[in-house]
Amino acid sequence: MSFRKYREALHIEREYPLTKEPPRMDFLVIKKEKDTVIDNAVGKIFRKHNVVENKNPNDSLNSDVVWKVIGYAGLYKGLAEHVNEIPAEELTISIFRNRCPRELFKEWKRKGIEISHPYGGVYYVEGVVSLPLQIIVANELEEEEFLSLKMLMPGVKEKEIRKFLAYMRTLEKPGERRDAEAVLRVSVSANVEVYKRAGREDEMVNQVVWRLFGDEIEKVVEEKLSDSVEEVIEKTMTDDQVSYIKIVMKKLKMTEQEAMNFLDIPQDKHAKYTEMLAEEMEHKKG
């Protein structure tokens, strides 16, 4: 009634659908213990509840994507069982990308939104939303402890590969070495050309890649398959993806489904990986 005289200019859509598909969690929540102090560049901003968007780290970032993640944070808070169970002052938002969103930053600065750059790869944003908001640019992160994260991204640098291989040589526990090799396999899959170039220039890189993929590469030559080396390497990723799911579950305390969503594994492959994880568990019990 209050808007009757504006009815020609207003269009009401009842029960507006928020998505074309059934809604599902497209974000990660990291919960921090109250008295825990995280002393690295990414974690300094963290409070008790930390919404992290990392689904497509190599995609471009625009204001609509940012507002989508803000919406995730609002849903996470608003869907709690009790009123104000998750206080706004205990909530933060982090968005990971591989490249710096320069156009978005220019747009924000034109609008008077403040962007500070306290650490390499870390950008604090004030003026978009009242919650602490940071943009993490993975390929700009400087601290050594983020090396594993950078290794997973497309565009890894040769010097970072050498650093990671040197780090692998210091690992003594079998579980740690398996985790590191799983990271390396994902890195090779995402950066085949970089590894080929690095292998030609560095014998250590060449030896490690051949140790991990040598059998598959030789099989291509012997059987004269039409597949390229890159395609063969991609085929070997199935078992390694299972290893990486386990790493994410262990390190980030996630369920299988949450880990697969975090790794951006297509929905139609979830059942296959769930079955492989279950078979592995049964084998260990036996």
CSV table of C-alpha atoms in Angstrom, one decimal:
chain,number,residue,atom,x,y,z
A,1,MET,CA,0.0,0.0,0.0
A,2,SER,CA,2.8,2.4,0.9
A,3,PHE,CA,4.2,2.2,-2.6
A,4,ARG,CA,0.9,2.3,-4.6
A,5,LYS,CA,1.7,5.5,-6.5
A,6,TYR,CA,5.0,3.9,-7.6
A,7,ARG,CA,3.6,0.7,-8.8
A,8,GLU,CA,4.3,1.4,-12.4
A,9,ALA,CA,8.0,1.8,-11.6
A,10,LEU,CA,8.3,-1.1,-9.2
A,11,HIS,CA,8.5,-4.8,-10.1
A,12,ILE,CA,8.1,-7.3,-7.2
A,13,GLU,CA,9.4,-10.8,-7.7
A,14,ARG,CA,8.1,-13.1,-5.0
A,15,GLU,CA,10.4,-15.8,-3.5
A,16,TYR,CA,13.3,-14.6,-5.7
A,17,PRO,CA,15.6,-17.6,-6.4
A,18,LEU,CA,19.1,-17.0,-5.1
A,19,THR,CA,20.7,-19.6,-7.3
A,20,LYS,CA,19.7,-21.7,-10.3
A,21,GLU,CA,21.1,-24.8,-8.6
A,22,PRO,CA,20.4,-26.2,-5.1
A,23,PRO,CA,22.5,-24.1,-2.6
A,24,ARG,CA,25.7,-25.7,-1.2
A,25,MET,CA,28.6,-24.5,0.8
A,26,ASP,CA,31.2,-22.9,-1.6
A,27,PHE,CA,33.4,-21.6,1.2
A,28,LEU,CA,35.7,-22.8,4.0
A,29,VAL,CA,35.3,-21.7,7.6
A,30,ILE,CA,38.4,-21.8,9.8
A,31,LYS,CA,37.6,-21.7,13.5
A,32,LYS,CA,40.4,-20.4,15.8
A,33,GLU,CA,40.7,-21.1,19.5
A,34,LYS,CA,40.2,-18.0,21.5
A,35,ASP,CA,43.7,-17.8,23.0
A,36,THR,CA,45.6,-18.9,19.9
A,37,VAL,CA,47.8,-16.3,18.3
A,38,ILE,CA,48.6,-16.8,14.6
A,39,ASP,CA,51.8,-15.1,13.8
A,40,ASN,CA,51.9,-15.3,10.0
A,41,ALA,CA,50.9,-12.7,7.4
A,42,VAL,CA,47.6,-14.5,6.4
A,43,GLY,CA,46.4,-15.4,9.9
A,44,LYS,CA,47.1,-12.2,11.8
A,45,ILE,CA,43.6,-10.9,11.0
A,46,PHE,CA,41.9,-14.1,12.1
A,47,ARG,CA,39.3,-14.1,14.9
A,48,LYS,CA,37.2,-17.0,16.1
A,49,HIS,CA,35.2,-17.5,12.9
A,50,ASN,CA,37.0,-17.0,9.6
A,51,VAL,CA,35.2,-17.3,6.2
A,52,VAL,CA,37.7,-18.2,3.5
A,53,GLU,CA,36.9,-18.3,-0.3
A,54,ASN,CA,39.4,-20.3,-2.2
A,55,LYS,CA,37.3,-22.1,-4.8
A,56,ASN,CA,38.8,-20.7,-8.0
A,57,PRO,CA,42.1,-19.0,-7.0
A,58,ASN,CA,43.2,-18.4,-10.6
A,59,ASP,CA,39.9,-16.7,-11.6
A,60,SER,CA,39.6,-12.9,-11.9
A,61,LEU,CA,38.1,-11.1,-8.9
A,62,ASN,CA,35.4,-8.4,-9.2
A,63,SER,CA,33.1,-6.6,-6.8
A,64,ASP,CA,30.2,-9.1,-7.4
A,65,VAL,CA,32.4,-12.0,-6.4
A,66,VAL,CA,33.4,-10.1,-3.2
A,67,TRP,CA,29.8,-9.4,-2.4
A,68,LYS,CA,29.0,-13.1,-2.9
A,69,VAL,CA,31.6,-14.0,-0.3
A,70,ILE,CA,30.3,-11.3,2.0
A,71,GLY,CA,26.9,-13.1,1.5
A,72,TYR,CA,28.5,-16.4,2.5
A,73,ALA,CA,29.6,-14.8,5.8
A,74,GLY,CA,26.2,-13.4,6.4
A,75,LEU,CA,24.6,-16.8,5.8
A,76,TYR,CA,27.1,-18.5,8.1
A,77,LYS,CA,26.3,-16.0,10.9
A,78,GLY,CA,22.5,-15.9,10.2
A,79,LEU,CA,22.0,-19.6,10.0
A,80,ALA,CA,23.5,-20.4,13.4
A,81,GLU,CA,21.2,-22.2,15.9
A,82,HIS,CA,20.9,-19.3,18.4
A,83,VAL,CA,20.6,-15.5,18.0
A,84,ASN,CA,24.0,-13.9,17.8
A,85,GLU,CA,25.7,-17.3,18.5
A,86,ILE,CA,28.4,-16.0,16.0
A,87,PRO,CA,29.0,-12.3,17.0
A,88,ALA,CA,29.9,-10.1,14.1
A,89,GLU,CA,33.0,-8.9,16.0
A,90,GLU,CA,34.3,-12.5,15.9
A,91,LEU,CA,34.0,-12.9,12.1
A,92,THR,CA,36.5,-12.2,9.3
A,93,ILE,CA,36.6,-12.7,5.5
A,94,SER,CA,39.6,-13.8,3.4
A,95,ILE,CA,39.6,-14.2,-0.3
A,96,PHE,CA,42.4,-16.0,-2.1
A,97,ARG,CA,43.5,-15.4,-5.6
A,98,ASN,CA,46.6,-16.2,-7.6
A,99,ARG,CA,46.8,-12.8,-9.3
A,100,CYS,CA,46.4,-9.3,-7.9
A,101,PRO,CA,43.0,-7.8,-8.8
A,102,ARG,CA,44.4,-4.5,-10.0
A,103,GLU,CA,41.2,-3.3,-11.8
A,104,LEU,CA,39.1,-4.0,-8.7
A,105,PHE,CA,41.6,-2.1,-6.5
A,106,LYS,CA,41.4,0.8,-8.9
A,107,GLU,CA,37.6,0.8,-8.8
A,108,TRP,CA,37.6,0.7,-5.0
A,109,LYS,CA,40.1,3.5,-4.7
A,110,ARG,CA,38.0,5.7,-6.9
A,111,LYS,CA,35.1,5.1,-4.5
A,112,GLY,CA,37.2,6.0,-1.5
A,113,ILE,CA,37.6,2.5,-0.2
A,114,GLU,CA,40.9,2.1,1.7
A,115,ILE,CA,43.3,-0.6,0.7
A,116,SER,CA,46.4,-1.2,2.8
A,117,HIS,CA,49.3,-3.6,2.0
A,118,PRO,CA,50.9,-4.6,5.4
A,119,TYR,CA,52.6,-7.8,4.1
A,120,GLY,CA,53.6,-9.3,0.8
A,121,GLY,CA,50.6,-10.8,-0.8
A,122,VAL,CA,48.2,-9.5,1.9
A,123,TYR,CA,45.8,-6.6,1.3
A,124,TYR,CA,43.4,-5.3,3.9
A,125,VAL,CA,40.2,-3.7,2.6
A,126,GLU,CA,38.2,-1.1,4.7
A,127,GLY,CA,35.0,0.5,3.6
A,128,VAL,CA,33.2,-2.3,1.7
A,129,VAL,CA,31.8,-4.1,4.8
A,130,SER,CA,32.2,-3.6,8.5
A,131,LEU,CA,33.8,-7.0,8.9
A,132,PRO,CA,37.6,-7.4,8.6
A,133,LEU,CA,38.2,-8.3,4.9
A,134,GLN,CA,41.5,-9.3,3.3
A,135,ILE,CA,42.5,-10.3,-0.2
A,136,ILE,CA,45.4,-12.8,-0.4
A,137,VAL,CA,47.4,-12.8,-3.6
A,138,ALA,CA,49.2,-16.2,-3.5
A,139,ASN,CA,52.0,-15.5,-5.9
A,140,GLU,CA,53.0,-12.4,-3.9
A,141,LEU,CA,53.3,-14.2,-0.5
A,142,GLU,CA,56.8,-13.9,0.8
A,143,GLU,CA,57.0,-16.1,3.9
A,144,GLU,CA,58.6,-19.5,3.5
A,145,GLU,CA,55.7,-21.2,5.3
A,146,PHE,CA,53.4,-20.4,2.4
A,147,LEU,CA,55.6,-22.2,-0.1
A,148,SER,CA,53.3,-25.3,-0.3
A,149,LEU,CA,50.3,-23.1,-1.1
A,150,LYS,CA,52.2,-21.3,-3.9
A,151,MET,CA,53.4,-24.7,-5.3
A,152,LEU,CA,49.7,-25.6,-5.9
A,153,MET,CA,49.0,-22.6,-8.1
A,154,PRO,CA,49.5,-22.2,-11.8
A,155,GLY,CA,52.5,-20.0,-12.6
A,156,VAL,CA,54.9,-21.4,-9.9
A,157,LYS,CA,58.4,-20.0,-10.3
A,158,GLU,CA,61.4,-22.2,-10.9
A,159,LYS,CA,63.2,-20.9,-7.8
A,160,GLU,CA,60.1,-21.9,-5.8
A,161,ILE,CA,60.3,-25.4,-7.2
A,162,ARG,CA,63.9,-25.7,-6.2
A,163,LYS,CA,63.2,-24.4,-2.7
A,164,PHE,CA,60.4,-26.9,-2.3
A,165,LEU,CA,62.6,-29.8,-3.5
A,166,ALA,CA,65.3,-28.7,-1.0
A,167,TYR,CA,62.6,-28.7,1.7
A,168,MET,CA,61.5,-32.2,0.7
A,169,ARG,CA,65.0,-33.5,1.3
A,170,THR,CA,64.8,-32.4,5.0
A,171,LEU,CA,61.7,-34.5,5.6
A,172,GLU,CA,62.3,-37.7,7.5
A,173,LYS,CA,58.9,-39.1,8.4
A,174,PRO,CA,57.2,-41.2,5.7
A,175,GLY,CA,53.9,-39.4,6.1
A,176,GLU,CA,55.5,-36.0,5.7
A,177,ARG,CA,57.2,-37.1,2.5
A,178,ARG,CA,54.0,-38.6,1.1
A,179,ASP,CA,52.2,-35.3,1.7
A,180,ALA,CA,55.0,-33.3,0.1
A,181,GLU,CA,55.0,-35.6,-3.0
A,182,ALA,CA,51.3,-35.2,-3.3
A,183,VAL,CA,51.7,-31.4,-3.3
A,184,LEU,CA,54.5,-31.8,-5.9
A,185,ARG,CA,52.3,-34.0,-8.2
A,186,VAL,CA,49.5,-31.4,-8.1
A,187,SER,CA,52.1,-28.7,-8.8
A,188,VAL,CA,53.5,-30.6,-11.8
A,189,SER,CA,50.0,-31.1,-13.2
A,190,ALA,CA,49.3,-27.4,-13.0
A,191,ASN,CA,52.7,-26.3,-14.3
A,192,VAL,CA,53.9,-28.9,-16.8
A,193,GLU,CA,55.8,-26.4,-19.1
A,194,VAL,CA,57.5,-24.8,-16.1
A,195,TYR,CA,58.7,-28.2,-14.9
A,196,LYS,CA,59.9,-29.2,-18.3
A,197,ARG,CA,61.9,-26.1,-18.6
A,198,ALA,CA,63.3,-26.4,-15.1
A,199,GLY,CA,64.2,-30.0,-15.7
A,200,ARG,CA,66.3,-29.1,-18.7
A,201,GLU,CA,68.3,-26.6,-16.6
A,202,ASP,CA,68.4,-28.3,-13.3
A,203,GLU,CA,69.4,-32.0,-12.9
A,204,MET,CA,67.8,-32.2,-9.4
A,205,VAL,CA,64.4,-31.1,-10.8
A,206,ASN,CA,64.8,-33.5,-13.7
A,207,GLN,CA,65.6,-36.4,-11.4
A,208,VAL,CA,62.6,-35.8,-9.1
A,209,VAL,CA,60.1,-35.5,-11.9
A,210,TRP,CA,61.5,-38.7,-13.5
A,211,ARG,CA,61.3,-40.5,-10.2
A,212,LEU,CA,57.7,-39.5,-9.8
A,213,PHE,CA,56.6,-39.9,-13.4
A,214,GLY,CA,59.4,-41.9,-15.1
A,215,ASP,CA,57.4,-45.1,-15.5
A,216,GLU,CA,54.5,-43.4,-17.1
A,217,ILE,CA,56.7,-41.4,-19.5
A,218,GLU,CA,58.7,-44.5,-20.5
A,219,LYS,CA,55.4,-46.3,-21.1
A,220,VAL,CA,54.4,-43.6,-23.5
A,221,VAL,CA,57.6,-44.1,-25.5
A,222,GLU,CA,57.6,-47.9,-25.5
A,223,GLU,CA,54.0,-48.3,-26.5
A,224,LYS,CA,54.0,-45.3,-28.8
A,225,LEU,CA,50.8,-44.1,-27.3
A,226,SER,CA,49.1,-41.1,-28.8
A,227,ASP,CA,48.8,-39.4,-25.4
A,228,SER,CA,51.3,-36.7,-24.7
A,229,VAL,CA,53.4,-36.8,-21.6
A,230,GLU,CA,51.2,-34.1,-20.1
A,231,GLU,CA,48.1,-36.2,-20.6
A,232,VAL,CA,49.8,-39.2,-18.9
A,233,ILE,CA,50.8,-37.1,-16.0
A,234,GLU,CA,47.2,-35.9,-15.7
A,235,LYS,CA,46.0,-39.5,-15.6
A,236,THR,CA,48.3,-40.3,-12.7
A,237,MET,CA,46.6,-37.6,-10.7
A,238,THR,CA,43.6,-39.7,-9.7
A,239,ASP,CA,45.4,-41.6,-6.9
A,240,ASP,CA,47.3,-38.4,-5.9
A,241,GLN,CA,44.0,-36.5,-5.7
A,242,VAL,CA,42.9,-39.0,-3.1
A,243,SER,CA,46.2,-38.3,-1.2
A,244,TYR,CA,45.6,-34.6,-1.4
A,245,ILE,CA,42.0,-34.9,-0.1
A,246,LYS,CA,43.4,-36.7,2.9
A,247,ILE,CA,46.0,-34.0,3.4
A,248,VAL,CA,43.3,-31.3,3.4
A,249,MET,CA,41.0,-33.4,5.7
A,250,LYS,CA,43.9,-33.8,8.2
A,251,LYS,CA,45.4,-30.3,8.1
A,252,LEU,CA,42.2,-28.3,8.0
A,253,LYS,CA,40.0,-30.8,9.9
A,254,MET,CA,37.4,-31.1,7.1
A,255,THR,CA,35.1,-33.8,6.0
A,256,GLU,CA,35.5,-35.7,2.7
A,257,GLN,CA,32.9,-33.5,1.0
A,258,GLU,CA,34.3,-30.3,2.4
A,259,ALA,CA,37.8,-31.3,1.3
A,260,MET,CA,36.6,-32.1,-2.2
A,261,ASN,CA,34.7,-28.8,-2.5
A,262,PHE,CA,37.8,-27.0,-1.2
A,263,LEU,CA,39.9,-28.6,-4.0
A,264,ASP,CA,37.2,-27.8,-6.6
A,265,ILE,CA,36.7,-31.4,-7.5
A,266,PRO,CA,33.7,-31.7,-9.9
A,267,GLN,CA,30.5,-33.0,-8.2
A,268,ASP,CA,30.3,-36.0,-10.6
A,269,LYS,CA,33.6,-37.3,-9.4
A,270,HIS,CA,32.9,-37.1,-5.6
A,271,ALA,CA,31.4,-40.6,-5.5
A,272,LYS,CA,34.5,-42.1,-7.1
A,273,TYR,CA,36.9,-40.5,-4.7
A,274,THR,CA,34.6,-41.3,-1.7
A,275,GLU,CA,34.6,-45.0,-2.8
A,276,MET,CA,38.4,-44.9,-3.2
A,277,LEU,CA,38.9,-43.4,0.3
A,278,ALA,CA,36.6,-46.0,1.8
A,279,GLU,CA,38.4,-48.9,0.0
A,280,GLU,CA,41.7,-47.5,1.4
A,281,MET,CA,40.3,-47.5,4.9
A,282,GLU,CA,39.1,-51.0,4.5
A,283,HIS,CA,42.5,-52.1,3.3
A,284,LYS,CA,44.2,-50.6,6.3
A,285,LYS,CA,41.8,-52.3,8.7
A,286,GLY,CA,42.5,-55.6,7.0
